[in-house]
Amino acid sequence: MQYDYLIVGAGMFGSVFAQQMRENGRSVLVIDRRRHIGGNCYSYPYEDTGILVHAYGTHIFHTSDQRVWDYINRFTGFNRYQHRVLTTHGERVFSMPINLGTINAYFGLSLRPADADAFLASKRETIAEPQNLEEKAISLIGRELYGAFIRGYTRKQWGCDPTELPAGIITRLPIRTSFHDSYFDDVYQGIPLEGYTPIFERMLAGVPVELGVDFLADREAWRRKARRVVYTGPIDRYFDHCHGRLNWRSVRFETDRLAESDHQGTSVMNFADESVPYTRIHEPKHLHLEKPWNPSGTVIIREYSCVDNDAPYYPVNFVPDREMYTKYALLEQKESHTVFGGRLAKYKYFDMHQVIGAALAMAKKEFGGDAH
Ligand code: UDP
C-alpha cells in the first residue's frame, strides 16, 4: 500500500480531511472525477475581466463556529461582504428573507415590529404538525406571502410541488419582523479575497492529486493504493444504486459577459415567479466591493434548476428518499475501511462551514482524538 488514505473527491470535505492527515504525518492521495479541485466551491477569474466567478453558484462563507473560522482563515483572508438577497416578484423587487421591509412593501403598509407580529399572526394558519414545506410556510407566514415569495421559487428550484418537500427546507430561511435584511445571522461572514480555488490549492499543497479519474469505474485498483478510503461522492452511486436512485437536484448555468458596468446592482437576484424560467441571476462583481473592477463590463450567470444525476447538487429528501438513505447508511456502517463525508455522501443539505466542521471532527476521530 502506497498511501495511508485515498481521498475520493477534492471538494471541501476531501480537501480539509487531506490537509489534516498530511499535517499529522499521514500520506494521502486525492482523486476527483472533475478536472479541477474545489468541488462545487471552485472559482475562477472570468476571461480578461478578472471577475471572480463561482463556477457552481454564489458561495457565501458564514459560520458562528470559532474553530471552523480560525481553521479556514489559515488558508485565506476574507472581505467584509454581508449577503443580502433581493427577489423579483411581478414588476417589483423585494427583500429576502421575508422581513419587515418585505411585508410593508408587499402589503403597502408601514407596520412597526410589534404590529407586524400581530399582522403575521392574523395571516398565519394554525397547522398542528406541518407535514411538508407548504404547510410549514403557511403556518409561519400565511398564504399570500407564501404564494408570492416561496411557492413559485420552490417549485422551480425543486421541480415539484412544495407539498411533496420536507418542512425543514424552509426553516433555512428566517422570518423577521424587523428591517434586518442580512441573509445569514452568523458571527462571521465574507468572501475569500481571491475566491475559493486558492483555499484548496493551499490545503492540498504537497498532496498528490489526480484529476479526471473515476474511483467507481475501477474501485478495486484504487483501493489497493491505500489503507483507508475517504469517499465524498453520491452515496447511492457508491453502492451501485442497489436500494434504488436517490433524488438529487442539479443546476445549470448560463453565463454572459455584458458591456455595462452594473447589471442588477446586487450579487444575487432571485426570481420568485414561475413565468421566469431561471431561479436567480448572479452578478459576482458585487461580491468583491473592495476590488477596483473595470466599469466597462460585468458578468452575469443565470441559474436554472434541473435534474442531472451526473452532477448532483442538492439532496431532495422526499419521504421515499429518506427511507432509501437509511438503508444506504446501514450499508455504509459495514464498510469498515471507508469513511464517508460531505453533502453527497451523507445526502444532507450541508453548508460549507458544516462540512469543514464534520471533516475536522472526522479527522480527529481517525486519530483517536490526538490530531492537532
Ligand atoms: N426559498 C424561496 N424563495 C426564495 C429563496 C428561497 O422559496 O426567494 C426557499 C426555497 O425552497 C429554497 C429554500 O428556501 O430551496 C432554501 O433557500 P437557500 O437560499 O438557502 O438555498 P441555496 O442558496 O442553498 O440554494
Short mmCIF file of C-alpha atoms and ligand atoms in Angstrom, two decimals:
data_model
loop_
_atom_site.label_atom_id
_atom_site.label_comp_id
_atom_site.label_asym_id
_atom_site.label_seq_id
_atom_site.Cartn_x
_atom_site.Cartn_y
_atom_site.Cartn_z
CA MET A 1 0.00 0.00 0.00
CA GLN A 2 1.42 3.29 -1.10
CA TYR A 3 -0.75 5.66 0.94
CA ASP A 4 -2.48 5.80 4.28
CA TYR A 5 -5.57 7.42 2.70
CA LEU A 6 -7.11 7.54 -0.74
CA ILE A 7 -9.46 10.52 -0.76
CA VAL A 8 -12.17 10.40 -3.38
CA GLY A 9 -13.26 13.95 -4.12
CA ALA A 10 -11.26 17.18 -3.93
CA GLY A 11 -14.16 19.24 -2.60
CA MET A 12 -14.46 20.73 0.87
CA PHE A 13 -14.70 17.52 2.89
CA GLY A 14 -11.93 15.72 0.99
CA SER A 15 -9.56 18.68 0.97
CA VAL A 16 -9.94 19.51 4.68
CA PHE A 17 -9.52 15.86 5.57
CA ALA A 18 -6.44 15.55 3.30
CA GLN A 19 -4.92 18.67 4.83
CA GLN A 20 -5.44 17.37 8.36
CA MET A 21 -3.96 13.99 7.54
CA ARG A 22 -0.91 15.45 5.85
CA GLU A 23 -0.36 17.86 8.72
CA ASN A 24 -0.38 14.90 11.07
CA GLY A 25 2.16 12.94 9.06
CA ARG A 26 -0.13 10.64 7.11
CA SER A 27 0.31 10.05 3.39
CA VAL A 28 -2.67 10.84 1.17
CA LEU A 29 -3.67 10.66 -2.47
CA VAL A 30 -6.61 12.79 -3.61
CA ILE A 31 -8.56 11.95 -6.76
CA ASP A 32 -11.52 13.62 -8.43
CA ARG A 33 -13.73 12.91 -11.44
CA ARG A 34 -13.66 16.56 -12.40
CA ARG A 35 -10.70 18.29 -13.98
CA HIS A 36 -10.36 20.80 -11.17
CA ILE A 37 -10.09 20.83 -7.39
CA GLY A 38 -12.55 22.55 -5.05
CA GLY A 39 -15.74 20.63 -5.89
CA ASN A 40 -18.70 22.97 -6.15
CA CYS A 41 -16.74 25.75 -4.44
CA TYR A 42 -14.44 26.08 -7.46
CA SER A 43 -13.97 29.68 -8.64
CA TYR A 44 -12.03 31.23 -11.50
CA PRO A 45 -11.28 34.68 -12.92
CA TYR A 46 -13.55 35.35 -15.91
CA GLU A 47 -11.52 35.95 -19.04
CA ASP A 48 -10.00 39.42 -19.34
CA THR A 49 -12.42 40.96 -16.80
CA GLY A 50 -10.71 39.07 -13.95
CA ILE A 51 -14.10 38.99 -12.18
CA LEU A 52 -14.03 36.05 -9.76
CA VAL A 53 -16.83 33.73 -10.80
CA HIS A 54 -18.05 30.93 -8.52
CA ALA A 55 -18.48 28.26 -11.18
CA TYR A 56 -21.28 26.43 -9.36
CA GLY A 57 -23.25 29.35 -7.98
CA THR A 58 -22.54 32.07 -5.43
CA HIS A 59 -20.93 30.69 -2.28
CA ILE A 60 -21.05 32.90 0.79
CA PHE A 61 -18.90 31.72 3.65
CA HIS A 62 -20.62 32.10 7.01
CA THR A 63 -20.19 30.45 10.38
CA SER A 64 -20.53 31.02 14.10
CA ASP A 65 -18.12 28.22 14.87
CA GLN A 66 -14.87 29.76 16.09
CA ARG A 67 -12.88 26.65 15.35
CA VAL A 68 -14.09 26.50 11.75
CA TRP A 69 -13.46 30.22 11.26
CA ASP A 70 -9.94 30.01 12.67
CA TYR A 71 -9.25 26.98 10.50
CA ILE A 72 -10.39 28.49 7.19
CA ASN A 73 -8.51 31.71 7.94
CA ARG A 74 -5.29 29.74 7.82
CA PHE A 75 -5.83 29.45 4.06
CA THR A 76 -7.37 32.76 3.05
CA GLY A 77 -8.36 36.23 4.15
CA PHE A 78 -11.99 37.31 3.80
CA ASN A 79 -13.54 40.58 2.72
CA ARG A 80 -16.36 42.19 4.70
CA TYR A 81 -19.16 41.17 2.34
CA GLN A 82 -22.55 40.72 4.02
CA HIS A 83 -25.04 38.77 1.93
CA ARG A 84 -28.36 40.41 1.12
CA VAL A 85 -30.77 38.83 -1.33
CA LEU A 86 -33.44 40.56 -3.34
CA THR A 87 -36.28 38.85 -5.14
CA THR A 88 -38.27 39.98 -8.15
CA HIS A 89 -42.00 39.26 -7.96
CA GLY A 90 -44.17 40.66 -10.74
CA GLU A 91 -42.72 44.03 -11.69
CA ARG A 92 -41.32 44.73 -8.23
CA VAL A 93 -38.22 43.98 -6.22
CA PHE A 94 -38.46 42.88 -2.59
CA SER A 95 -36.02 41.99 0.14
CA MET A 96 -35.39 38.37 1.20
CA PRO A 97 -35.58 36.63 3.59
CA ILE A 98 -39.04 37.94 4.40
CA ASN A 99 -38.58 40.83 6.82
CA LEU A 100 -40.48 43.93 7.88
CA GLY A 101 -39.39 45.71 4.68
CA THR A 102 -40.78 42.86 2.56
CA ILE A 103 -44.06 42.73 4.50
CA ASN A 104 -44.59 46.50 4.38
CA ALA A 105 -43.73 46.75 0.68
CA TYR A 106 -45.89 43.79 -0.30
CA PHE A 107 -48.98 44.89 1.63
CA GLY A 108 -48.39 48.65 1.17
CA LEU A 109 -48.16 49.21 4.93
CA SER A 110 -45.78 50.89 7.35
CA LEU A 111 -46.01 48.46 10.26
CA ARG A 112 -43.65 48.56 13.21
CA PRO A 113 -42.27 45.29 14.67
CA ALA A 114 -44.98 44.85 17.30
CA ASP A 115 -47.72 45.48 14.69
CA ALA A 116 -46.02 43.08 12.32
CA ASP A 117 -46.14 40.28 14.87
CA ALA A 118 -49.89 40.75 15.26
CA PHE A 119 -50.32 41.20 11.50
CA LEU A 120 -48.46 37.96 10.71
CA ALA A 121 -50.41 36.18 13.43
CA SER A 122 -53.62 37.22 11.62
CA LYS A 123 -52.25 35.76 8.36
CA ARG A 124 -50.90 32.51 9.78
CA GLU A 125 -52.96 29.36 9.67
CA THR A 126 -52.77 27.01 12.60
CA ILE A 127 -51.44 23.67 11.45
CA ALA A 128 -50.61 21.49 14.45
CA GLU A 129 -47.81 19.48 12.93
CA PRO A 130 -46.87 20.78 9.49
CA GLN A 131 -46.08 17.77 7.32
CA ASN A 132 -44.45 19.48 4.37
CA LEU A 133 -42.87 22.70 3.15
CA GLU A 134 -46.18 24.27 2.10
CA GLU A 135 -47.90 23.60 5.42
CA LYS A 136 -44.86 24.81 7.30
CA ALA A 137 -44.65 28.04 5.29
CA ILE A 138 -48.38 28.77 5.63
CA SER A 139 -48.15 28.19 9.37
CA LEU A 140 -45.31 30.73 9.54
CA ILE A 141 -46.32 33.50 7.11
CA GLY A 142 -49.77 32.79 5.70
CA ARG A 143 -50.90 32.08 2.16
CA GLU A 144 -50.25 35.46 0.49
CA LEU A 145 -46.55 35.79 1.33
CA TYR A 146 -46.09 32.09 0.71
CA GLY A 147 -47.75 32.39 -2.72
CA ALA A 148 -45.68 35.42 -3.67
CA PHE A 149 -42.20 34.53 -2.49
CA ILE A 150 -41.96 30.84 -1.70
CA ARG A 151 -44.29 28.73 -3.81
CA GLY A 152 -43.09 29.59 -7.32
CA TYR A 153 -39.41 29.74 -6.40
CA THR A 154 -39.59 26.42 -4.59
CA ARG A 155 -41.45 24.74 -7.48
CA LYS A 156 -38.74 25.93 -9.86
CA GLN A 157 -35.88 25.06 -7.54
CA TRP A 158 -37.07 21.58 -6.60
CA GLY A 159 -39.12 20.65 -9.68
CA CYS A 160 -42.08 19.51 -7.62
CA ASP A 161 -44.89 20.82 -5.51
CA PRO A 162 -43.93 22.20 -2.07
CA THR A 163 -46.43 19.74 -0.53
CA GLU A 164 -44.01 16.96 -1.52
CA LEU A 165 -41.00 18.55 0.20
CA PRO A 166 -39.89 18.26 3.82
CA ALA A 167 -40.84 21.17 6.07
CA GLY A 168 -37.20 21.53 7.11
CA ILE A 169 -36.06 23.18 3.86
CA ILE A 170 -38.00 26.34 4.61
CA THR A 171 -36.62 26.68 8.12
CA ARG A 172 -33.30 27.57 6.43
CA LEU A 173 -34.95 30.95 5.81
CA PRO A 174 -35.68 33.13 8.81
CA ILE A 175 -38.85 35.24 9.00
CA ARG A 176 -38.15 38.61 10.57
CA THR A 177 -40.38 41.32 11.96
CA SER A 178 -37.53 43.83 11.92
CA PHE A 179 -35.84 45.55 8.97
CA HIS A 180 -32.80 43.33 9.47
CA ASP A 181 -32.21 42.03 5.96
CA SER A 182 -28.92 40.17 6.17
CA TYR A 183 -29.37 36.67 4.70
CA PHE A 184 -27.29 34.98 7.40
CA ASP A 185 -27.12 35.64 11.11
CA ASP A 186 -23.72 34.11 11.73
CA VAL A 187 -20.95 35.81 13.68
CA TYR A 188 -18.52 35.53 10.77
CA GLN A 189 -19.23 36.09 7.11
CA GLY A 190 -17.34 37.04 3.98
CA ILE A 191 -15.99 36.07 0.58
CA PRO A 192 -12.42 34.73 0.27
CA LEU A 193 -10.33 37.61 -1.05
CA GLU A 194 -9.06 35.73 -4.10
CA GLY A 195 -12.02 33.36 -4.49
CA TYR A 196 -12.27 29.77 -3.31
CA THR A 197 -9.80 27.92 -5.53
CA PRO A 198 -6.65 29.27 -3.79
CA ILE A 199 -8.00 27.87 -0.48
CA PHE A 200 -8.00 24.40 -1.98
CA GLU A 201 -4.58 24.92 -3.59
CA ARG A 202 -3.20 25.79 -0.17
CA MET A 203 -4.96 22.95 1.65
CA LEU A 204 -3.69 20.48 -0.92
CA ALA A 205 -0.14 21.89 -1.17
CA GLY A 206 2.25 18.93 -1.24
CA VAL A 207 -0.59 16.42 -1.66
CA PRO A 208 -0.63 14.34 -4.86
CA VAL A 209 -3.88 14.99 -6.75
CA GLU A 210 -5.14 13.11 -9.79
CA LEU A 211 -7.94 14.79 -11.71
CA GLY A 212 -10.35 13.42 -14.33
CA VAL A 213 -10.34 9.90 -12.82
CA ASP A 214 -13.37 7.94 -11.64
CA PHE A 215 -12.89 5.89 -8.49
CA LEU A 216 -16.03 3.83 -9.03
CA ALA A 217 -15.03 2.84 -12.57
CA ASP A 218 -12.05 0.92 -11.17
CA ARG A 219 -12.54 0.81 -7.44
CA GLU A 220 -10.50 -2.33 -6.66
CA ALA A 221 -7.38 -0.94 -8.33
CA TRP A 222 -7.77 2.38 -6.48
CA ARG A 223 -8.40 0.64 -3.16
CA ARG A 224 -5.14 -1.25 -3.40
CA LYS A 225 -3.31 2.06 -3.25
CA ALA A 226 -4.28 2.94 0.31
CA ARG A 227 -5.03 1.53 3.72
CA ARG A 228 -8.22 3.53 4.05
CA VAL A 229 -10.59 5.32 1.68
CA VAL A 230 -12.48 8.57 2.20
CA TYR A 231 -15.47 8.73 -0.16
CA THR A 232 -17.25 12.04 -0.74
CA GLY A 233 -19.32 11.22 -3.86
CA PRO A 234 -23.03 10.34 -4.05
CA ILE A 235 -23.84 7.54 -1.63
CA ASP A 236 -26.28 5.73 -3.94
CA ARG A 237 -23.65 5.59 -6.71
CA TYR A 238 -21.12 4.08 -4.30
CA PHE A 239 -23.47 1.17 -3.64
CA ASP A 240 -24.36 0.78 -7.34
CA HIS A 241 -27.90 2.02 -6.63
CA CYS A 242 -28.67 -1.35 -5.03
CA HIS A 243 -31.52 0.20 -2.99
CA GLY A 244 -32.58 2.48 -5.86
CA ARG A 245 -31.71 6.01 -7.02
CA LEU A 246 -31.94 8.84 -4.54
CA ASN A 247 -33.48 12.05 -5.87
CA TRP A 248 -30.96 14.81 -6.46
CA ARG A 249 -31.49 18.26 -7.84
CA SER A 250 -28.95 19.91 -10.04
CA VAL A 251 -28.43 23.37 -11.54
CA ARG A 252 -27.43 24.62 -14.95
CA PHE A 253 -25.75 27.96 -15.54
CA GLU A 254 -25.83 30.36 -18.47
CA THR A 255 -23.01 32.88 -18.28
CA ASP A 256 -22.93 36.17 -20.20
CA ARG A 257 -20.47 38.97 -20.34
CA LEU A 258 -22.28 42.27 -20.67
CA ALA A 259 -20.93 45.63 -21.81
CA GLU A 260 -22.42 47.52 -18.90
CA SER A 261 -20.86 48.39 -15.61
CA ASP A 262 -23.60 47.08 -13.32
CA HIS A 263 -26.46 44.87 -14.49
CA GLN A 264 -28.61 44.40 -11.40
CA GLY A 265 -26.90 46.28 -8.59
CA THR A 266 -26.55 43.24 -6.34
CA SER A 267 -24.81 39.85 -6.22
CA VAL A 268 -27.88 37.60 -6.24
CA MET A 269 -31.35 38.43 -7.54
CA ASN A 270 -33.96 35.74 -7.01
CA PHE A 271 -36.94 35.42 -9.35
CA ALA A 272 -39.97 34.29 -7.41
CA ASP A 273 -42.35 33.81 -10.35
CA GLU A 274 -42.73 30.64 -12.37
CA SER A 275 -43.13 32.70 -15.55
CA VAL A 276 -39.38 33.43 -15.34
CA PRO A 277 -37.57 30.19 -16.20
CA TYR A 278 -34.47 30.76 -14.08
CA THR A 279 -34.38 30.84 -10.28
CA ARG A 280 -31.76 33.55 -9.89
CA ILE A 281 -29.17 35.74 -11.56
CA HIS A 282 -25.73 36.02 -10.02
CA GLU A 283 -23.55 39.07 -10.68
CA PRO A 284 -20.26 38.16 -8.99
CA LYS A 285 -18.70 41.60 -9.32
CA HIS A 286 -20.78 42.62 -6.29
CA LEU A 287 -19.15 40.02 -4.07
CA HIS A 288 -15.91 41.99 -4.09
CA LEU A 289 -16.68 45.64 -3.48
CA GLU A 290 -13.07 46.01 -2.31
CA LYS A 291 -11.79 45.41 -5.85
CA PRO A 292 -11.47 48.17 -8.45
CA TRP A 293 -13.41 46.36 -11.20
CA ASN A 294 -13.30 47.77 -14.67
CA PRO A 295 -16.56 49.73 -15.20
CA SER A 296 -16.80 48.74 -18.87
CA GLY A 297 -18.18 45.27 -18.27
CA THR A 298 -19.79 42.77 -15.96
CA VAL A 299 -20.53 39.04 -15.88
CA ILE A 300 -23.94 37.61 -15.10
CA ILE A 301 -24.92 33.99 -14.57
CA ARG A 302 -28.49 32.79 -14.90
CA GLU A 303 -29.22 29.76 -12.74
CA TYR A 304 -31.72 27.14 -13.89
CA SER A 305 -32.72 24.23 -11.75
CA CYS A 306 -32.67 20.80 -13.42
CA VAL A 307 -32.12 17.08 -12.93
CA ASP A 308 -28.68 15.82 -13.88
CA ASN A 309 -27.68 12.74 -11.94
CA ASP A 310 -24.08 13.10 -13.15
CA ALA A 311 -23.86 16.45 -11.39
CA PRO A 312 -25.91 16.28 -8.19
CA TYR A 313 -26.04 19.45 -6.04
CA TYR A 314 -28.95 19.17 -3.67
CA PRO A 315 -30.38 16.13 -1.88
CA VAL A 316 -34.17 16.37 -2.39
CA ASN A 317 -35.23 14.24 0.58
CA PHE A 318 -38.68 13.12 -0.47
CA VAL A 319 -40.11 10.66 2.06
CA PRO A 320 -39.04 7.59 -0.01
CA ASP A 321 -35.57 9.14 -0.32
CA ARG A 322 -35.25 9.32 3.43
CA GLU A 323 -36.22 5.68 3.74
CA MET A 324 -33.78 4.72 0.99
CA TYR A 325 -30.98 6.77 2.52
CA THR A 326 -31.47 4.98 5.85
CA LYS A 327 -30.75 1.71 4.05
CA TYR A 328 -27.63 3.14 2.44
CA ALA A 329 -26.48 4.47 5.82
CA LEU A 330 -26.70 0.93 7.21
CA LEU A 331 -24.56 -0.39 4.36
CA GLU A 332 -22.12 2.46 4.96
CA GLN A 333 -21.56 1.32 8.53
CA LYS A 334 -20.39 -2.06 7.27
CA GLU A 335 -17.64 -0.50 5.14
CA SER A 336 -15.03 -0.59 7.86
CA HIS A 337 -12.17 0.67 5.65
CA THR A 338 -14.05 3.60 4.21
CA VAL A 339 -15.02 6.94 5.72
CA PHE A 340 -17.99 8.81 4.19
CA GLY A 341 -18.38 12.57 4.34
CA GLY A 342 -19.79 15.71 2.70
CA ARG A 343 -23.13 16.68 1.15
CA LEU A 344 -23.22 13.93 -1.47
CA ALA A 345 -22.09 11.00 0.68
CA LYS A 346 -24.29 11.99 3.63
CA TYR A 347 -27.27 13.05 1.47
CA LYS A 348 -27.65 16.17 3.66
CA TYR A 349 -28.12 19.82 2.73
CA PHE A 350 -24.87 20.90 4.44
CA ASP A 351 -23.31 24.34 4.07
CA MET A 352 -19.55 24.79 3.69
CA HIS A 353 -18.89 25.55 7.33
CA GLN A 354 -20.77 22.44 8.42
CA VAL A 355 -18.71 20.31 6.06
CA ILE A 356 -15.48 21.76 7.41
CA GLY A 357 -16.62 21.08 10.97
CA ALA A 358 -17.54 17.50 10.03
CA ALA A 359 -14.22 16.89 8.24
CA LEU A 360 -12.21 18.24 11.19
CA ALA A 361 -14.19 16.05 13.57
CA MET A 362 -13.80 13.01 11.33
CA ALA A 363 -10.04 13.54 11.06
CA LYS A 364 -9.82 13.78 14.83
CA LYS A 365 -11.81 10.58 15.20
CA GLU A 366 -9.43 8.80 12.81
CA PHE A 367 -6.57 9.77 15.09
CA GLY A 368 -8.47 8.66 18.14
CA GLY A 369 -8.63 12.29 19.22
CA ASP A 370 -4.91 13.08 19.03
CA ALA A 371 -4.85 15.34 15.95
CA HIS A 372 -3.66 18.96 16.26
N1 UDP B 1 -36.71 29.96 -1.00
C1 UDP B 1 -37.82 30.55 -1.56
N2 UDP B 1 -37.72 31.79 -2.10
C2 UDP B 1 -36.55 32.48 -2.12
C3 UDP B 1 -35.41 31.89 -1.55
C4 UDP B 1 -35.53 30.62 -1.01
O1 UDP B 1 -38.89 29.95 -1.58
O2 UDP B 1 -36.54 33.62 -2.65
C5 UDP B 1 -36.85 28.60 -0.42
C6 UDP B 1 -36.63 27.52 -1.48
O3 UDP B 1 -37.46 26.42 -1.19
C7 UDP B 1 -35.17 27.18 -1.29
C8 UDP B 1 -35.02 27.28 0.24
O4 UDP B 1 -35.87 28.38 0.59
O5 UDP B 1 -34.86 25.92 -1.79
C9 UDP B 1 -33.59 27.49 0.73
O6 UDP B 1 -33.05 28.65 0.14
P1 UDP B 1 -31.50 28.98 0.15
O7 UDP B 1 -31.32 30.37 -0.31
O8 UDP B 1 -30.96 28.58 1.48
O9 UDP B 1 -30.95 27.98 -0.97
P2 UDP B 1 -29.47 27.78 -1.57
O10 UDP B 1 -28.81 29.11 -1.63
O11 UDP B 1 -28.77 26.76 -0.70
O12 UDP B 1 -29.77 27.23 -2.94
#
